[in-house]
PDB file of C-alpha atoms in Angstrom:
ATOM      1  CA  MET A   1     -19.887  14.855 -55.190  1.00 48.00           C
ATOM      2  CA  LYS A   2     -21.677  11.553 -55.622  1.00 45.00           C
ATOM      3  CA  ILE A   3     -24.648  10.595 -53.469  1.00 43.00           C
ATOM      4  CA  SER A   4     -22.709   7.554 -52.250  1.00 40.00           C
ATOM      5  CA  ASP A   5     -19.894   9.852 -51.057  1.00 40.00           C
ATOM      6  CA  ILE A   6     -22.360  12.053 -49.192  1.00 37.00           C
ATOM      7  CA  LEU A   7     -23.905   9.015 -47.523  1.00 35.00           C
ATOM      8  CA  TYR A   8     -20.446   7.725 -46.535  1.00 37.00           C
ATOM      9  CA  ILE A   9     -19.464  11.064 -44.984  1.00 38.00           C
ATOM     10  CA  THR A  10     -22.798  11.232 -43.157  1.00 40.00           C
ATOM     11  CA  ILE A  11     -22.291   7.768 -41.666  1.00 39.00           C
ATOM     12  CA  LEU A  12     -18.765   8.682 -40.520  1.00 42.00           C
ATOM     13  CA  MET A  13     -20.037  11.863 -38.849  1.00 44.00           C
ATOM     14  CA  GLN A  14     -22.831   9.949 -37.119  1.00 47.00           C
ATOM     15  CA  ARG A  15     -20.323   7.407 -35.801  1.00 49.00           C
ATOM     16  CA  LYS A  16     -18.062  10.199 -34.527  1.00 47.00           C
ATOM     17  CA  VAL A  17     -20.976  11.899 -32.753  1.00 46.00           C
ATOM     18  CA  LYS A  18     -21.967   8.569 -31.209  1.00 49.00           C
ATOM     19  CA  ARG A  19     -18.439   8.029 -29.904  1.00 47.00           C
ATOM     20  CA  MET A  20     -18.303  11.526 -28.479  1.00 56.00           C
ATOM     21  CA  ASN A  21     -21.646  10.859 -26.811  1.00 85.00           C
ATOM     22  CA  ASN A  22     -20.037   7.981 -24.917  1.00 88.00           C
ATOM     23  CA  TYR A  23     -17.615  10.416 -23.276  1.00 90.00           C
ATOM     24  CA  ASN A  24     -20.431  12.849 -22.485  1.00 89.00           C
ATOM     25  CA  LYS A  25     -22.598  10.063 -21.103  1.00 91.00           C
ATOM     26  CA  TRP A  26     -19.766   8.959 -18.852  1.00 91.00           C
ATOM     27  CA  LEU A  27     -19.313  12.525 -17.635  1.00 89.00           C
ATOM     28  CA  GLU A  28     -23.030  12.672 -16.869  1.00 89.00           C
ATOM     29  CA  LYS A  29     -22.826   9.483 -14.808  1.00 89.00           C
ATOM     30  CA  GLU A  30     -19.824  10.803 -12.899  1.00 89.00           C
ATOM     31  CA  GLN A  31     -21.670  14.063 -12.297  1.00 88.00           C
ATOM     32  CA  GLU A  32     -24.652  12.135 -10.933  1.00 89.00           C
ATOM     33  CA  TRP A  33     -22.343  10.379  -8.457  1.00 90.00           C
ATOM     34  CA  ILE A  34     -20.799  13.667  -7.342  1.00 88.00           C
ATOM     35  CA  GLU A  35     -24.239  15.249  -7.010  1.00 88.00           C
ATOM     36  CA  GLN A  36     -25.270  12.369  -4.753  1.00 87.00           C
ATOM     37  CA  MET A  37     -22.178  12.960  -2.595  1.00 84.00           C
ATOM     38  CA  ALA A  38     -23.037  16.673  -2.412  1.00 84.00           C
ATOM     39  CA  ARG A  39     -26.585  15.854  -1.277  1.00 85.00           C
ATOM     40  CA  GLU A  40     -25.266  13.493   1.382  1.00 81.00           C
ATOM     41  CA  ASN A  41     -22.826  16.140   2.617  1.00 76.00           C
ATOM     42  CA  LYS A  42     -25.637  18.686   2.784  1.00 78.00           C
ATOM     43  CA  ALA A  43     -27.881  16.283   4.702  1.00 79.00           C
ATOM     44  CA  SER A  44     -25.018  15.521   7.081  1.00 75.00           C
ATOM     45  CA  ALA A  45     -24.395  19.244   7.642  1.00 74.00           C
ATOM     46  CA  ILE A  46     -28.088  19.847   8.394  1.00 76.00           C
ATOM     47  CA  LYS A  47     -28.167  16.925  10.819  1.00 79.00           C
ATOM     48  CA  MET A  48     -25.023  18.125  12.593  1.00 76.00           C
ATOM     49  CA  GLY A  49     -26.446  21.649  12.800  1.00 74.00           C
ATOM     50  CA  ILE A  50     -29.714  20.454  14.329  1.00 78.00           C
ATOM     51  CA  LEU A  51     -27.895  18.324  16.905  1.00 78.00           C
ATOM     52  CA  CYS A  52     -25.460  21.122  17.709  1.00 78.00           C
ATOM     53  CA  ILE A  53     -28.175  23.424  19.106  1.00 76.00           C
ATOM     54  CA  PRO A  54     -29.492  21.163  21.912  1.00 79.00           C
ATOM     55  CA  ALA A  55     -25.993  19.809  22.587  1.00 80.00           C
ATOM     56  CA  CYS A  56     -24.616  23.305  23.233  1.00 76.00           C
ATOM     57  CA  ALA A  57     -27.668  24.234  25.312  1.00 75.00           C
ATOM     58  CA  ILE A  58     -27.355  21.135  27.507  1.00 78.00           C
ATOM     59  CA  LEU A  59     -23.592  21.516  27.880  1.00 76.00           C
ATOM     60  CA  LEU A  60     -23.737  25.140  29.025  1.00 73.00           C
ATOM     61  CA  GLY A  61     -26.762  24.367  31.146  1.00 74.00           C
ATOM     62  CA  LEU A  62     -24.804  21.676  33.001  1.00 76.00           C
ATOM     63  CA  ILE A  63     -21.919  24.092  33.470  1.00 75.00           C
ATOM     64  CA  GLY A  64     -24.328  26.602  35.006  1.00 69.00           C
ATOM     65  CA  LEU A  65     -25.838  23.943  37.253  1.00 69.00           C
ATOM     66  CA  ILE A  66     -22.449  22.687  38.458  1.00 74.00           C
ATOM     67  CA  SER A  67     -21.188  26.201  39.103  1.00 73.00           C
ATOM     68  CA  GLY A  68     -24.114  26.798  41.470  1.00 69.00           C
ATOM     69  CA  GLY A  69     -25.989  29.327  39.416  1.00 65.00           C
ATOM     70  CA  GLY A  70     -29.356  27.936  40.436  1.00 71.00           C
ATOM     71  CA  ILE A  71     -32.357  27.391  38.180  1.00 73.00           C
ATOM     72  CA  SER A  72     -32.258  30.875  36.686  1.00 71.00           C
ATOM     73  CA  GLY A  73     -28.517  30.643  36.019  1.00 69.00           C
ATOM     74  CA  THR A  74     -28.908  27.221  34.435  1.00 72.00           C
ATOM     75  CA  LEU A  75     -31.747  28.419  32.171  1.00 74.00           C
ATOM     76  CA  GLN A  76     -29.764  31.492  31.176  1.00 74.00           C
ATOM     77  CA  ASN A  77     -26.766  29.326  30.314  1.00 72.00           C
ATOM     78  CA  MET A  78     -28.981  27.028  28.269  1.00 74.00           C
ATOM     79  CA  LEU A  79     -30.316  30.038  26.361  1.00 75.00           C
ATOM     80  CA  TRP A  80     -26.787  31.244  25.581  1.00 73.00           C
ATOM     81  CA  GLY A  81     -25.842  27.692  24.650  1.00 71.00           C
ATOM     82  CA  ALA A  82     -28.755  27.490  22.211  1.00 75.00           C
ATOM     83  CA  ILE A  83     -27.715  30.816  20.637  1.00 77.00           C
ATOM     84  CA  PHE A  84     -24.134  29.581  20.325  1.00 73.00           C
ATOM     85  CA  GLY A  85     -25.452  26.333  18.796  1.00 71.00           C
ATOM     86  CA  VAL A  86     -27.424  28.263  16.169  1.00 73.00           C
ATOM     87  CA  VAL A  87     -24.338  30.281  15.220  1.00 74.00           C
ATOM     88  CA  ALA A  88     -22.246  27.103  15.038  1.00 73.00           C
ATOM     89  CA  ALA A  89     -24.937  25.411  12.931  1.00 70.00           C
ATOM     90  CA  LEU A  90     -24.729  28.247  10.413  1.00 70.00           C
ATOM     91  CA  PHE A  91     -20.960  27.794  10.076  1.00 67.00           C
ATOM     92  CA  ILE A  92     -20.977  23.989   9.799  1.00 65.00           C
ATOM     93  CA  PRO A  93     -21.938  23.972   6.071  1.00 65.00           C
ATOM     94  CA  LEU A  94     -18.947  26.217   5.354  1.00 65.00           C
ATOM     95  CA  LEU A  95     -16.628  23.540   6.749  1.00 66.00           C
ATOM     96  CA  MET A  96     -18.145  20.672   4.779  1.00 66.00           C
ATOM     97  CA  PRO A  97     -16.362  19.489   1.596  1.00 66.00           C
ATOM     98  CA  ARG A  98     -17.640  20.837  -1.726  1.00 75.00           C
ATOM     99  CA  PRO A  99     -17.352  17.826  -4.042  1.00 80.00           C
ATOM    100  CA  ARG A 100     -18.769  19.596  -7.110  1.00 83.00           C
ATOM    101  CA  LYS A 101     -16.099  22.294  -7.090  1.00 86.00           C
ATOM    102  CA  VAL A 102     -13.221  19.937  -6.267  1.00 86.00           C
ATOM    103  CA  TYR A 103     -14.393  17.396  -8.862  1.00 86.00           C
ATOM    104  CA  ALA A 104     -14.539  19.974 -11.660  1.00 85.00           C
ATOM    105  CA  LYS A 105     -10.996  21.121 -10.834  1.00 87.00           C
ATOM    106  CA  THR A 106      -9.398  17.684 -10.550  1.00 87.00           C
ATOM    107  CA  LEU A 107     -11.293  16.294 -13.553  1.00 85.00           C
ATOM    108  CA  GLY A 108      -9.968  19.115 -15.703  1.00 84.00           C
ATOM    109  CA  LYS A 109      -6.447  18.458 -14.417  1.00 85.00           C
ATOM    110  CA  PHE A 110      -6.460  14.816 -15.531  1.00 86.00           C
ATOM    111  CA  THR A 111      -8.625  14.876 -18.670  1.00 83.00           C
ATOM    112  CA  GLY A 112      -7.688  18.281 -20.074  1.00 81.00           C
ATOM    113  CA  SER A 113      -4.622  16.885 -21.840  1.00 82.00           C
ATOM    114  CA  LEU A 114      -6.451  13.916 -23.400  1.00 87.00           C
ATOM    115  CA  THR A 115      -7.007  13.899 -27.136  1.00 89.00           C
ATOM    116  CA  SER A 116     -10.533  13.529 -28.476  1.00 87.00           C
ATOM    117  CA  GLU A 117      -9.734   9.913 -29.377  1.00 89.00           C
ATOM    118  CA  GLU A 118      -8.556   9.210 -25.815  1.00 90.00           C
ATOM    119  CA  GLN A 119     -11.685  10.842 -24.414  1.00 90.00           C
ATOM    120  CA  GLU A 120     -13.817   8.644 -26.656  1.00 91.00           C
ATOM    121  CA  ALA A 121     -11.912   5.537 -25.538  1.00 92.00           C
ATOM    122  CA  LEU A 122     -12.242   6.561 -21.883  1.00 93.00           C
ATOM    123  CA  GLY A 123     -15.991   7.066 -22.134  1.00 93.00           C
ATOM    124  CA  SER A 124     -16.554   3.873 -24.109  1.00 93.00           C
ATOM    125  CA  GLN A 125     -14.528   1.695 -21.732  1.00 94.00           C
ATOM    126  CA  MET A 126     -16.076   3.177 -18.594  1.00 94.00           C
ATOM    127  CA  LEU A 127     -19.558   2.468 -19.968  1.00 94.00           C
ATOM    128  CA  SER A 128     -18.748  -1.035 -21.226  1.00 92.00           C
ATOM    129  CA  SER A 129     -19.774  -4.253 -19.528  1.00 91.00           C
ATOM    130  CA  ASP A 130     -16.101  -5.177 -19.031  1.00 91.00           C
ATOM    131  CA  VAL A 131     -15.436  -2.385 -16.534  1.00 94.00           C
ATOM    132  CA  ARG A 132     -14.619  -3.458 -12.962  1.00 95.00           C
ATOM    133  CA  ARG A 133     -16.145  -1.262 -10.265  1.00 95.00           C
ATOM    134  CA  MET A 134     -15.283  -1.090  -6.572  1.00 95.00           C
ATOM    135  CA  ASP A 135     -17.278   0.901  -3.990  1.00 94.00           C
ATOM    136  CA  PHE A 136     -16.013   1.245  -0.427  1.00 93.00           C
ATOM    137  CA  LYS A 137     -15.261   3.728   2.355  1.00 89.00           C
ATOM    138  CA  SER A 138     -11.750   5.024   2.854  1.00 84.00           C
ATOM    139  CA  ALA A 139      -9.905   5.067   6.182  1.00 77.00           C
ATOM    140  CA  ASP A 140     -11.540   8.414   7.049  1.00 77.00           C
ATOM    141  CA  LYS A 141     -15.014   6.962   6.261  1.00 83.00           C
ATOM    142  CA  ILE A 142     -15.368   8.888   2.992  1.00 87.00           C
ATOM    143  CA  LYS A 143     -17.080   7.064   0.124  1.00 90.00           C
ATOM    144  CA  GLN A 144     -14.794   6.086  -2.738  1.00 93.00           C
ATOM    145  CA  LYS A 145     -15.446   4.608  -6.176  1.00 94.00           C
ATOM    146  CA  ILE A 146     -12.815   2.985  -8.401  1.00 95.00           C
ATOM    147  CA  MET A 147     -13.379   1.954 -12.037  1.00 95.00           C
ATOM    148  CA  ILE A 148     -10.850  -0.267 -13.822  1.00 96.00           C
ATOM    149  CA  THR A 149     -10.730  -0.986 -17.563  1.00 95.00           C
ATOM    150  CA  LYS A 150      -8.117  -2.291 -19.976  1.00 93.00           C
ATOM    151  CA  SER A 151      -6.665   1.180 -20.581  1.00 93.00           C
ATOM    152  CA  PHE A 152      -7.803   3.416 -17.713  1.00 95.00           C
ATOM    153  CA  ILE A 153      -8.334   3.529 -13.967  1.00 95.00           C
ATOM    154  CA  THR A 154     -10.425   6.248 -12.340  1.00 94.00           C
ATOM    155  CA  SER A 155     -10.874   6.953  -8.647  1.00 93.00           C
ATOM    156  CA  ASN A 156     -13.517   9.281  -7.185  1.00 92.00           C
ATOM    157  CA  THR A 157     -13.965  10.211  -3.546  1.00 90.00           C
ATOM    158  CA  GLY A 158     -16.967  11.678  -1.769  1.00 88.00           C
ATOM    159  CA  LYS A 159     -14.977  14.888  -1.326  1.00 87.00           C
ATOM    160  CA  GLY A 160     -14.803  15.293  -5.106  1.00 88.00           C
ATOM    161  CA  PHE A 161     -11.190  14.261  -5.680  1.00 90.00           C
ATOM    162  CA  PHE A 162     -10.671  12.522  -9.022  1.00 91.00           C
ATOM    163  CA  VAL A 163      -7.681  10.526 -10.272  1.00 92.00           C
ATOM    164  CA  LEU A 164      -7.159   9.177 -13.790  1.00 94.00           C
ATOM    165  CA  ILE A 165      -4.477   6.609 -14.625  1.00 93.00           C
ATOM    166  CA  LYS A 166      -3.603   5.790 -18.244  1.00 92.00           C
ATOM    167  CA  LEU A 167      -2.450   2.179 -18.157  1.00 92.00           C
ATOM    168  CA  ASP A 168      -1.101   2.488 -21.705  1.00 89.00           C
ATOM    169  CA  ASP A 169       1.603   4.826 -20.385  1.00 90.00           C
ATOM    170  CA  VAL A 170       2.419   2.910 -17.194  1.00 91.00           C
ATOM    171  CA  GLU A 171       5.834   1.247 -16.986  1.00 89.00           C
ATOM    172  CA  GLN A 172       5.710  -0.161 -13.445  1.00 89.00           C
ATOM    173  CA  ILE A 173       2.994  -0.976 -10.933  1.00 91.00           C
ATOM    174  CA  PHE A 174       3.989  -1.625  -7.355  1.00 89.00           C
ATOM    175  CA  THR A 175       2.276  -1.963  -3.997  1.00 88.00           C
ATOM    176  CA  ASP A 176       3.318  -0.454  -0.721  1.00 84.00           C
ATOM    177  CA  VAL A 177       2.224  -0.156   2.903  1.00 81.00           C
ATOM    178  CA  VAL A 178       1.890   3.336   4.342  1.00 72.00           C
ATOM    179  CA  ASP A 179       2.266   3.665   8.110  1.00 67.00           C
ATOM    180  CA  PHE A 180       0.683   6.633   9.843  1.00 61.00           C
ATOM    181  CA  SER A 181       0.054   7.623  13.429  1.00 58.00           C
ATOM    182  CA  VAL A 182      -2.450   9.802  15.248  1.00 53.00           C
ATOM    183  CA  THR A 183      -1.502  11.521  18.507  1.00 56.00           C
ATOM    184  CA  ALA A 184      -4.106  12.668  21.030  1.00 51.00           C
ATOM    185  CA  ARG A 185      -3.404  14.567  24.243  1.00 54.00           C
ATOM    186  CA  SER A 186      -5.813  15.061  27.124  1.00 48.00           C
ATOM    187  CA  HIS A 187      -5.199  16.106  30.747  1.00 48.00           C
ATOM    188  CA  GLY A 188      -1.480  15.516  30.423  1.00 53.00           C
ATOM    189  CA  VAL A 189      -1.919  12.032  28.948  1.00 52.00           C
ATOM    190  CA  THR A 190      -0.603  11.367  25.429  1.00 55.00           C
ATOM    191  CA  VAL A 191      -1.987   8.484  23.383  1.00 53.00           C
ATOM    192  CA  HIS A 192      -0.426   7.312  20.118  1.00 52.00           C
ATOM    193  CA  SER A 193      -2.498   5.316  17.649  1.00 58.00           C
ATOM    194  CA  TYR A 194      -0.802   3.526  14.761  1.00 58.00           C
ATOM    195  CA  ASP A 195      -2.452   2.273  11.599  1.00 67.00           C
ATOM    196  CA  GLU A 196      -1.669   1.204   8.053  1.00 77.00           C
ATOM    197  CA  ALA A 197      -2.990   2.053   4.619  1.00 83.00           C
ATOM    198  CA  TYR A 198      -2.333   0.051   1.459  1.00 89.00           C
ATOM    199  CA  SER A 199      -1.423   1.656  -1.840  1.00 90.00           C
ATOM    200  CA  ILE A 200      -1.084   0.789  -5.507  1.00 92.00           C
ATOM    201  CA  GLU A 201       1.459   3.081  -7.115  1.00 91.00           C
ATOM    202  CA  PHE A 202       1.967   3.689 -10.814  1.00 93.00           C
ATOM    203  CA  ARG A 203       5.185   4.833 -12.471  1.00 90.00           C
ATOM    204  CA  TYR A 204       4.855   6.221 -15.991  1.00 89.00           C
ATOM    205  CA  LYS A 205       7.272   5.646 -18.844  1.00 85.00           C
ATOM    206  CA  LYS A 206      10.063   8.235 -18.908  1.00 76.00           C
ATOM    207  CA  PRO A 207      12.149   9.558 -21.801  1.00 70.00           C
ATOM    208  CA  THR A 208      15.419   7.741 -22.404  1.00 61.00           C
ATOM    209  CA  GLY A 209      17.991   8.642 -19.777  1.00 55.00           C
ATOM    210  CA  VAL A 210      15.442   9.846 -17.211  1.00 56.00           C
ATOM    211  CA  VAL A 211      15.248   7.664 -14.104  1.00 58.00           C
ATOM    212  CA  SER A 212      12.787   8.119 -11.238  1.00 60.00           C
ATOM    213  CA  LYS A 213      12.127   5.877  -8.258  1.00 59.00           C
ATOM    214  CA  ASP A 214       9.038   7.796  -7.203  1.00 60.00           C
ATOM    215  CA  SER A 215       5.498   6.924  -8.227  1.00 67.00           C
ATOM    216  CA  ASP A 216       3.653   9.349 -10.501  1.00 84.00           C
ATOM    217  CA  VAL A 217       0.219   8.623  -9.065  1.00 88.00           C
ATOM    218  CA  SER A 218      -1.173   6.270  -6.431  1.00 88.00           C
ATOM    219  CA  ILE A 219      -4.458   4.983  -5.031  1.00 91.00           C
ATOM    220  CA  ILE A 220      -4.864   4.308  -1.307  1.00 89.00           C
ATOM    221  CA  PHE A 221      -6.986   1.472   0.095  1.00 92.00           C
ATOM    222  CA  PRO A 222      -8.104   1.075   3.725  1.00 89.00           C
ATOM    223  CA  THR A 223      -7.552  -2.704   3.750  1.00 90.00           C
ATOM    224  CA  ARG A 224      -5.159  -5.158   2.164  1.00 90.00           C
ATOM    225  CA  GLU A 225      -8.096  -7.221   0.884  1.00 93.00           C
ATOM    226  CA  LEU A 226      -9.477  -4.332  -1.186  1.00 94.00           C
ATOM    227  CA  ARG A 227      -6.049  -3.627  -2.636  1.00 93.00           C
ATOM    228  CA  THR A 228      -5.606  -7.314  -3.518  1.00 92.00           C
ATOM    229  CA  GLN A 229      -8.951  -7.301  -5.311  1.00 94.00           C
ATOM    230  CA  ALA A 230      -8.019  -4.179  -7.296  1.00 94.00           C
ATOM    231  CA  MET A 231      -4.622  -5.646  -8.202  1.00 93.00           C
ATOM    232  CA  GLN A 232      -6.316  -8.780  -9.496  1.00 93.00           C
ATOM    233  CA  TYR A 233      -8.557  -6.696 -11.775  1.00 94.00           C
ATOM    234  CA  ILE A 234      -5.555  -4.733 -13.039  1.00 93.00           C
ATOM    235  CA  GLN A 235      -3.507  -7.877 -13.672  1.00 91.00           C
ATOM    236  CA  ASP A 236      -6.399  -9.460 -15.576  1.00 90.00           C
ATOM    237  CA  PHE A 237      -6.320  -6.533 -18.010  1.00 91.00           C
ATOM    238  CA  VAL A 238      -2.591  -5.793 -18.353  1.00 87.00           C
ATOM    239  CA  SER A 239      -1.631  -9.475 -18.655  1.00 86.00           C
ATOM    240  CA  GLN A 240      -3.288  -9.461 -22.080  1.00 82.00           C
ATOM    241  CA  ARG A 241      -0.798  -6.895 -23.400  1.00 83.00           C
ATOM    242  CA  PRO A 242       2.190  -7.891 -25.576  1.00 82.00           C
ATOM    243  CA  GLU A 243       4.456  -5.889 -23.236  1.00 83.00           C
ATOM    244  CA  PRO A 244       2.692  -5.608 -19.876  1.00 82.00           C
ATOM    245  CA  PRO A 245       4.046  -3.231 -17.206  1.00 85.00           C
ATOM    246  CA  THR A 246       6.298  -4.651 -14.506  1.00 83.00           C
ATOM    247  CA  ILE A 247       4.392  -5.499 -11.324  1.00 83.00           C
ATOM    248  CA  LEU A 248       6.266  -5.382  -8.033  1.00 77.00           C
ATOM    249  CA  GLY A 249       4.877  -6.495  -4.670  1.00 68.00           C
ATOM    250  CA  ALA A 250       5.333  -4.814  -1.300  1.00 54.00           C
TER     251      ALA A 250
END
């Protein structure tokens, strides 16, 4: 083998390693974001646990005072309330979301079927200066991050949920309005609260003869303005394609 051939092969291998590093670097950045969410959840759990102890003590103390237990009865109730608060504080972290675990599971679900070339393209585009990023809080006040490129869309939530959309395989993009209601009952009184969420839904290309009216994957936004902004980013990218996907409005 000639020296020139060896040098050529070496350069190709270096380029391949560099491309693969883009995917790994992107994964590292995503992991940093999830780690930050995990730290915030932990801090929130600690804060809730600390507040739970005096809150339970005061609540049971007031119950003892109202029931006529006197000073000793009130103090005893406060002691039991503090003990109950400590127990509750220990269980609060168990109820908090575990973004690391959920992220690893959902990331594997969406990226496990990608080829090495697709992984390289994903990492490169997510790290490029052309990527469009949106940070906001969802309707349930959970942090959410959306990244939009010419070929991919990713969505991460503070609970660890991850969604990947391959725009190259999308046939139709349509928007919709999701109505939902919350019912609360107290002392025989029922209160209904109605709200709306705004979605962008993506329908993938199907084999010939297969027809589906349902979306394959969707992203939910808390406001119409955020959805409009995301749609504008998506249209800016897909409009450059020779055969862009069909876009339908709600």
